[in-house]
Amino acid sequence: MIWATLGGVTIGLALLIRHLIHWWPGLKPLQAAPLDHAGRLLPFLAAWCYGVLAILTVGGLIGWVADTTLWITNWLGDAALVWGVGGQAGQVTRGPSYLPLTATGGAIVLLLTVALVAAIKKSARGADLKAGAWCGICLGTSAGIAGFAAVPLAQAANWAGGALYGVIA
């Protein structure tokens, strides 16, 4: 598993900020129809959750794609910090504070991958789904996000996998 660097987390936050700015309808429209506008955030949020789970996978093709995406993002973000603003790059993850997926949790991630790929190809919100997954991959192993979201998401995937495969198998 690859850990997020300061540059990777910065790009993840930049993706989140960009999406929120594009989504923001304004205060009056948001007050008039909050559920309609909040519903436009759901594809990004769902894909973000998938991205967090994808980066928690230990191996296989999904884990390799997530790790490679994070590695490239780390490199690009670190380069932007060093050459763009004269800052310093570095690892921001303090240690393995994530919960690994069980075998059935990994099976849920595989099923979610199929659903995400189909949704990206079929939905008009494909760009939101791609950005959400990328953002989740970038932020999934950061120290603050891993404790806040990755652990409950991994627990939910492990529980759902155990429940689904306990009934079917």
PDB file of C-alpha atoms in Angstrom, residues 5-160:
ATOM      1  CA  THR A   5       2.174  12.532   0.617  1.00  0.00           C
ATOM      2  CA  LEU A   6       1.530  16.214   1.206  1.00  0.00           C
ATOM      3  CA  GLY A   7       1.298  16.687  -2.556  1.00  0.00           C
ATOM      4  CA  GLY A   8      -1.195  13.842  -2.969  1.00  0.00           C
ATOM      5  CA  VAL A   9      -3.413  15.176  -0.203  1.00  0.00           C
ATOM      6  CA  THR A  10      -3.156  18.662  -1.707  1.00  0.00           C
ATOM      7  CA  ILE A  11      -4.371  17.378  -5.076  1.00  0.00           C
ATOM      8  CA  GLY A  12      -7.160  15.446  -3.350  1.00  0.00           C
ATOM      9  CA  LEU A  13      -8.273  18.594  -1.545  1.00  0.00           C
ATOM     10  CA  ALA A  14      -8.001  20.556  -4.799  1.00  0.00           C
ATOM     11  CA  LEU A  15     -10.320  18.044  -6.495  1.00  0.00           C
ATOM     12  CA  LEU A  16     -12.788  18.390  -3.629  1.00  0.00           C
ATOM     13  CA  ILE A  17     -12.656  22.200  -3.685  1.00  0.00           C
ATOM     14  CA  ARG A  18     -13.064  22.276  -7.477  1.00  0.00           C
ATOM     15  CA  HIS A  19     -16.083  20.012  -7.301  1.00  0.00           C
ATOM     16  CA  LEU A  20     -17.727  22.008  -4.507  1.00  0.00           C
ATOM     17  CA  ILE A  21     -17.203  25.277  -6.394  1.00  0.00           C
ATOM     18  CA  HIS A  22     -18.743  23.822  -9.570  1.00  0.00           C
ATOM     19  CA  TRP A  23     -21.609  22.383  -7.553  1.00  0.00           C
ATOM     20  CA  TRP A  24     -22.403  25.485  -5.472  1.00  0.00           C
ATOM     21  CA  PRO A  25     -25.764  26.797  -6.752  1.00  0.00           C
ATOM     22  CA  GLY A  26     -25.812  29.932  -4.610  1.00  0.00           C
ATOM     23  CA  LEU A  27     -27.459  30.538  -1.270  1.00  0.00           C
ATOM     24  CA  LYS A  28     -30.979  31.387  -2.480  1.00  0.00           C
ATOM     25  CA  PRO A  29     -31.346  28.391  -4.850  1.00  0.00           C
ATOM     26  CA  LEU A  30     -29.896  26.128  -2.151  1.00  0.00           C
ATOM     27  CA  GLN A  31     -32.408  27.415   0.395  1.00  0.00           C
ATOM     28  CA  ALA A  32     -35.272  27.071  -2.094  1.00  0.00           C
ATOM     29  CA  ALA A  33     -34.567  23.437  -3.076  1.00  0.00           C
ATOM     30  CA  PRO A  34     -31.934  21.947  -0.747  1.00  0.00           C
ATOM     31  CA  LEU A  35     -32.638  18.312  -1.577  1.00  0.00           C
ATOM     32  CA  ASP A  36     -32.372  18.864  -5.327  1.00  0.00           C
ATOM     33  CA  HIS A  37     -28.997  20.530  -4.976  1.00  0.00           C
ATOM     34  CA  ALA A  38     -27.726  18.120  -2.324  1.00  0.00           C
ATOM     35  CA  GLY A  39     -28.709  15.265  -4.633  1.00  0.00           C
ATOM     36  CA  ARG A  40     -26.257  16.596  -7.214  1.00  0.00           C
ATOM     37  CA  LEU A  41     -23.460  15.862  -4.720  1.00  0.00           C
ATOM     38  CA  LEU A  42     -24.392  12.185  -4.312  1.00  0.00           C
ATOM     39  CA  PRO A  43     -22.507  10.798  -7.360  1.00  0.00           C
ATOM     40  CA  PHE A  44     -19.291  12.494  -6.259  1.00  0.00           C
ATOM     41  CA  LEU A  45     -19.767  11.366  -2.649  1.00  0.00           C
ATOM     42  CA  ALA A  46     -20.539   7.770  -3.620  1.00  0.00           C
ATOM     43  CA  ALA A  47     -17.492   7.622  -5.882  1.00  0.00           C
ATOM     44  CA  TRP A  48     -15.386   9.230  -3.141  1.00  0.00           C
ATOM     45  CA  CYS A  49     -16.397   6.434  -0.776  1.00  0.00           C
ATOM     46  CA  TYR A  50     -15.471   3.902  -3.451  1.00  0.00           C
ATOM     47  CA  GLY A  51     -12.062   5.563  -3.909  1.00  0.00           C
ATOM     48  CA  VAL A  52     -11.370   5.316  -0.178  1.00  0.00           C
ATOM     49  CA  LEU A  53     -12.258   1.613  -0.241  1.00  0.00           C
ATOM     50  CA  ALA A  54     -10.211   1.030  -3.401  1.00  0.00           C
ATOM     51  CA  ILE A  55      -7.046   2.422  -1.818  1.00  0.00           C
ATOM     52  CA  LEU A  56      -7.584   0.115   1.166  1.00  0.00           C
ATOM     53  CA  THR A  57      -7.465  -3.000  -1.016  1.00  0.00           C
ATOM     54  CA  VAL A  58      -4.288  -4.938  -0.418  1.00  0.00           C
ATOM     55  CA  GLY A  59      -3.554  -6.272  -3.884  1.00  0.00           C
ATOM     56  CA  GLY A  60      -4.968  -7.375  -7.168  1.00  0.00           C
ATOM     57  CA  LEU A  61      -5.790  -5.245 -10.155  1.00  0.00           C
ATOM     58  CA  ILE A  62      -8.020  -2.826  -8.236  1.00  0.00           C
ATOM     59  CA  GLY A  63      -5.353  -2.300  -5.572  1.00  0.00           C
ATOM     60  CA  TRP A  64      -2.674  -1.842  -8.235  1.00  0.00           C
ATOM     61  CA  VAL A  65      -4.746   0.758 -10.121  1.00  0.00           C
ATOM     62  CA  ALA A  66      -5.509   2.631  -6.893  1.00  0.00           C
ATOM     63  CA  ASP A  67      -1.870   2.492  -5.733  1.00  0.00           C
ATOM     64  CA  THR A  68      -0.610   3.620  -9.148  1.00  0.00           C
ATOM     65  CA  THR A  69      -3.118   6.469  -9.198  1.00  0.00           C
ATOM     66  CA  LEU A  70      -2.003   7.580  -5.746  1.00  0.00           C
ATOM     67  CA  TRP A  71       1.690   7.243  -6.653  1.00  0.00           C
ATOM     68  CA  ILE A  72       1.281   9.409  -9.761  1.00  0.00           C
ATOM     69  CA  THR A  73      -0.830  11.929  -7.839  1.00  0.00           C
ATOM     70  CA  ASN A  74       1.739  12.066  -5.038  1.00  0.00           C
ATOM     71  CA  TRP A  75       4.493  12.749  -7.548  1.00  0.00           C
ATOM     72  CA  LEU A  76       2.514  15.437  -9.383  1.00  0.00           C
ATOM     73  CA  GLY A  77       1.405  17.091  -6.144  1.00  0.00           C
ATOM     74  CA  ASP A  78       4.906  17.023  -4.652  1.00  0.00           C
ATOM     75  CA  ALA A  79       6.317  18.489  -7.877  1.00  0.00           C
ATOM     76  CA  ALA A  80       3.693  21.234  -7.786  1.00  0.00           C
ATOM     77  CA  LEU A  81       4.545  22.030  -4.166  1.00  0.00           C
ATOM     78  CA  VAL A  82       8.313  22.103  -4.738  1.00  0.00           C
ATOM     79  CA  TRP A  83       8.448  23.800  -8.139  1.00  0.00           C
ATOM     80  CA  GLY A  84       5.143  25.654  -8.034  1.00  0.00           C
ATOM     81  CA  VAL A  85       5.258  27.378  -4.663  1.00  0.00           C
ATOM     82  CA  GLY A  86       8.747  26.561  -3.370  1.00  0.00           C
ATOM     83  CA  GLY A  87       7.438  24.344  -0.594  1.00  0.00           C
ATOM     84  CA  GLN A  88       8.539  20.951   0.590  1.00  0.00           C
ATOM     85  CA  ALA A  89       7.102  17.560  -0.128  1.00  0.00           C
ATOM     86  CA  GLY A  90       6.699  14.896   2.474  1.00  0.00           C
ATOM     87  CA  GLN A  91       4.646  12.030   3.748  1.00  0.00           C
ATOM     88  CA  VAL A  92       1.674  13.163   5.817  1.00  0.00           C
ATOM     89  CA  THR A  93       0.323   9.805   6.872  1.00  0.00           C
ATOM     90  CA  ARG A  94       1.413   9.031  10.414  1.00  0.00           C
ATOM     91  CA  GLY A  95       1.084   5.275  10.187  1.00  0.00           C
ATOM     92  CA  PRO A  96      -1.276   2.458   9.338  1.00  0.00           C
ATOM     93  CA  SER A  97      -4.437   3.759  10.979  1.00  0.00           C
ATOM     94  CA  TYR A  98      -6.697   2.046   8.494  1.00  0.00           C
ATOM     95  CA  LEU A  99      -8.758  -1.110   8.800  1.00  0.00           C
ATOM     96  CA  PRO A 100      -7.900  -3.745   6.193  1.00  0.00           C
ATOM     97  CA  LEU A 101     -10.661  -5.313   4.183  1.00  0.00           C
ATOM     98  CA  THR A 102     -11.608  -8.926   4.787  1.00  0.00           C
ATOM     99  CA  ALA A 103     -12.043 -11.363   1.898  1.00  0.00           C
ATOM    100  CA  THR A 104     -15.762 -10.629   1.712  1.00  0.00           C
ATOM    101  CA  GLY A 105     -15.100  -6.883   2.075  1.00  0.00           C
ATOM    102  CA  GLY A 106     -12.769  -7.160  -0.918  1.00  0.00           C
ATOM    103  CA  ALA A 107     -15.551  -8.924  -2.814  1.00  0.00           C
ATOM    104  CA  ILE A 108     -17.824  -5.956  -2.079  1.00  0.00           C
ATOM    105  CA  VAL A 109     -15.158  -3.615  -3.477  1.00  0.00           C
ATOM    106  CA  LEU A 110     -15.053  -5.742  -6.637  1.00  0.00           C
ATOM    107  CA  LEU A 111     -18.839  -5.485  -6.973  1.00  0.00           C
ATOM    108  CA  LEU A 112     -18.646  -1.735  -6.373  1.00  0.00           C
ATOM    109  CA  THR A 113     -15.966  -1.492  -9.080  1.00  0.00           C
ATOM    110  CA  VAL A 114     -18.303  -3.129 -11.586  1.00  0.00           C
ATOM    111  CA  ALA A 115     -21.087  -0.758 -10.557  1.00  0.00           C
ATOM    112  CA  LEU A 116     -18.820   2.308 -10.775  1.00  0.00           C
ATOM    113  CA  VAL A 117     -17.446   1.418 -14.211  1.00  0.00           C
ATOM    114  CA  ALA A 118     -20.978   0.807 -15.511  1.00  0.00           C
ATOM    115  CA  ALA A 119     -22.186   4.079 -13.981  1.00  0.00           C
ATOM    116  CA  ILE A 120     -19.291   6.035 -15.480  1.00  0.00           C
ATOM    117  CA  LYS A 121     -20.093   4.671 -18.929  1.00  0.00           C
ATOM    118  CA  LYS A 122     -23.872   5.080 -18.635  1.00  0.00           C
ATOM    119  CA  SER A 123     -24.406   8.164 -16.476  1.00  0.00           C
ATOM    120  CA  ALA A 124     -24.362  11.794 -17.460  1.00  0.00           C
ATOM    121  CA  ARG A 125     -22.408  12.329 -14.227  1.00  0.00           C
ATOM    122  CA  GLY A 126     -19.406  10.265 -15.356  1.00  0.00           C
ATOM    123  CA  ALA A 127     -16.983  13.138 -14.756  1.00  0.00           C
ATOM    124  CA  ASP A 128     -18.281  13.566 -11.195  1.00  0.00           C
ATOM    125  CA  LEU A 129     -17.833   9.846 -10.570  1.00  0.00           C
ATOM    126  CA  LYS A 130     -14.261   9.839 -11.892  1.00  0.00           C
ATOM    127  CA  ALA A 131     -13.316  12.932  -9.876  1.00  0.00           C
ATOM    128  CA  GLY A 132     -14.915  11.507  -6.740  1.00  0.00           C
ATOM    129  CA  ALA A 133     -13.054   8.205  -7.027  1.00  0.00           C
ATOM    130  CA  TRP A 134      -9.752  10.014  -7.661  1.00  0.00           C
ATOM    131  CA  CYS A 135     -10.363  12.314  -4.688  1.00  0.00           C
ATOM    132  CA  GLY A 136     -11.163   9.328  -2.456  1.00  0.00           C
ATOM    133  CA  ILE A 137      -7.987   7.554  -3.536  1.00  0.00           C
ATOM    134  CA  CYS A 138      -5.944  10.669  -2.749  1.00  0.00           C
ATOM    135  CA  LEU A 139      -7.475  11.263   0.671  1.00  0.00           C
ATOM    136  CA  GLY A 140      -8.162   7.677   1.762  1.00  0.00           C
ATOM    137  CA  THR A 141      -4.814   7.066   3.466  1.00  0.00           C
ATOM    138  CA  SER A 142      -4.230  10.554   4.820  1.00  0.00           C
ATOM    139  CA  ALA A 143      -3.988  10.557   8.603  1.00  0.00           C
ATOM    140  CA  GLY A 144      -7.127  12.562   9.322  1.00  0.00           C
ATOM    141  CA  ILE A 145      -9.363  11.044   6.668  1.00  0.00           C
ATOM    142  CA  ALA A 146      -8.289   7.466   7.401  1.00  0.00           C
ATOM    143  CA  GLY A 147      -9.516   7.728  10.962  1.00  0.00           C
ATOM    144  CA  PHE A 148     -12.654   9.659  10.087  1.00  0.00           C
ATOM    145  CA  ALA A 149     -13.999   7.865   7.015  1.00  0.00           C
ATOM    146  CA  ALA A 150     -11.851   4.941   5.938  1.00  0.00           C
ATOM    147  CA  VAL A 151     -12.353   2.872   9.084  1.00  0.00           C
ATOM    148  CA  PRO A 152     -16.176   3.112   9.068  1.00  0.00           C
ATOM    149  CA  LEU A 153     -16.246   2.502   5.296  1.00  0.00           C
ATOM    150  CA  ALA A 154     -14.025  -0.565   5.656  1.00  0.00           C
ATOM    151  CA  GLN A 155     -16.154  -1.835   8.532  1.00  0.00           C
ATOM    152  CA  ALA A 156     -19.297  -1.324   6.448  1.00  0.00           C
ATOM    153  CA  ALA A 157     -17.783  -3.146   3.455  1.00  0.00           C
ATOM    154  CA  ASN A 158     -16.579  -5.996   5.676  1.00  0.00           C
ATOM    155  CA  TRP A 159     -19.991  -6.244   7.357  1.00  0.00           C
ATOM    156  CA  ALA A 160     -21.908  -6.050   4.050  1.00  0.00           C
TER     157      ALA A 160
END
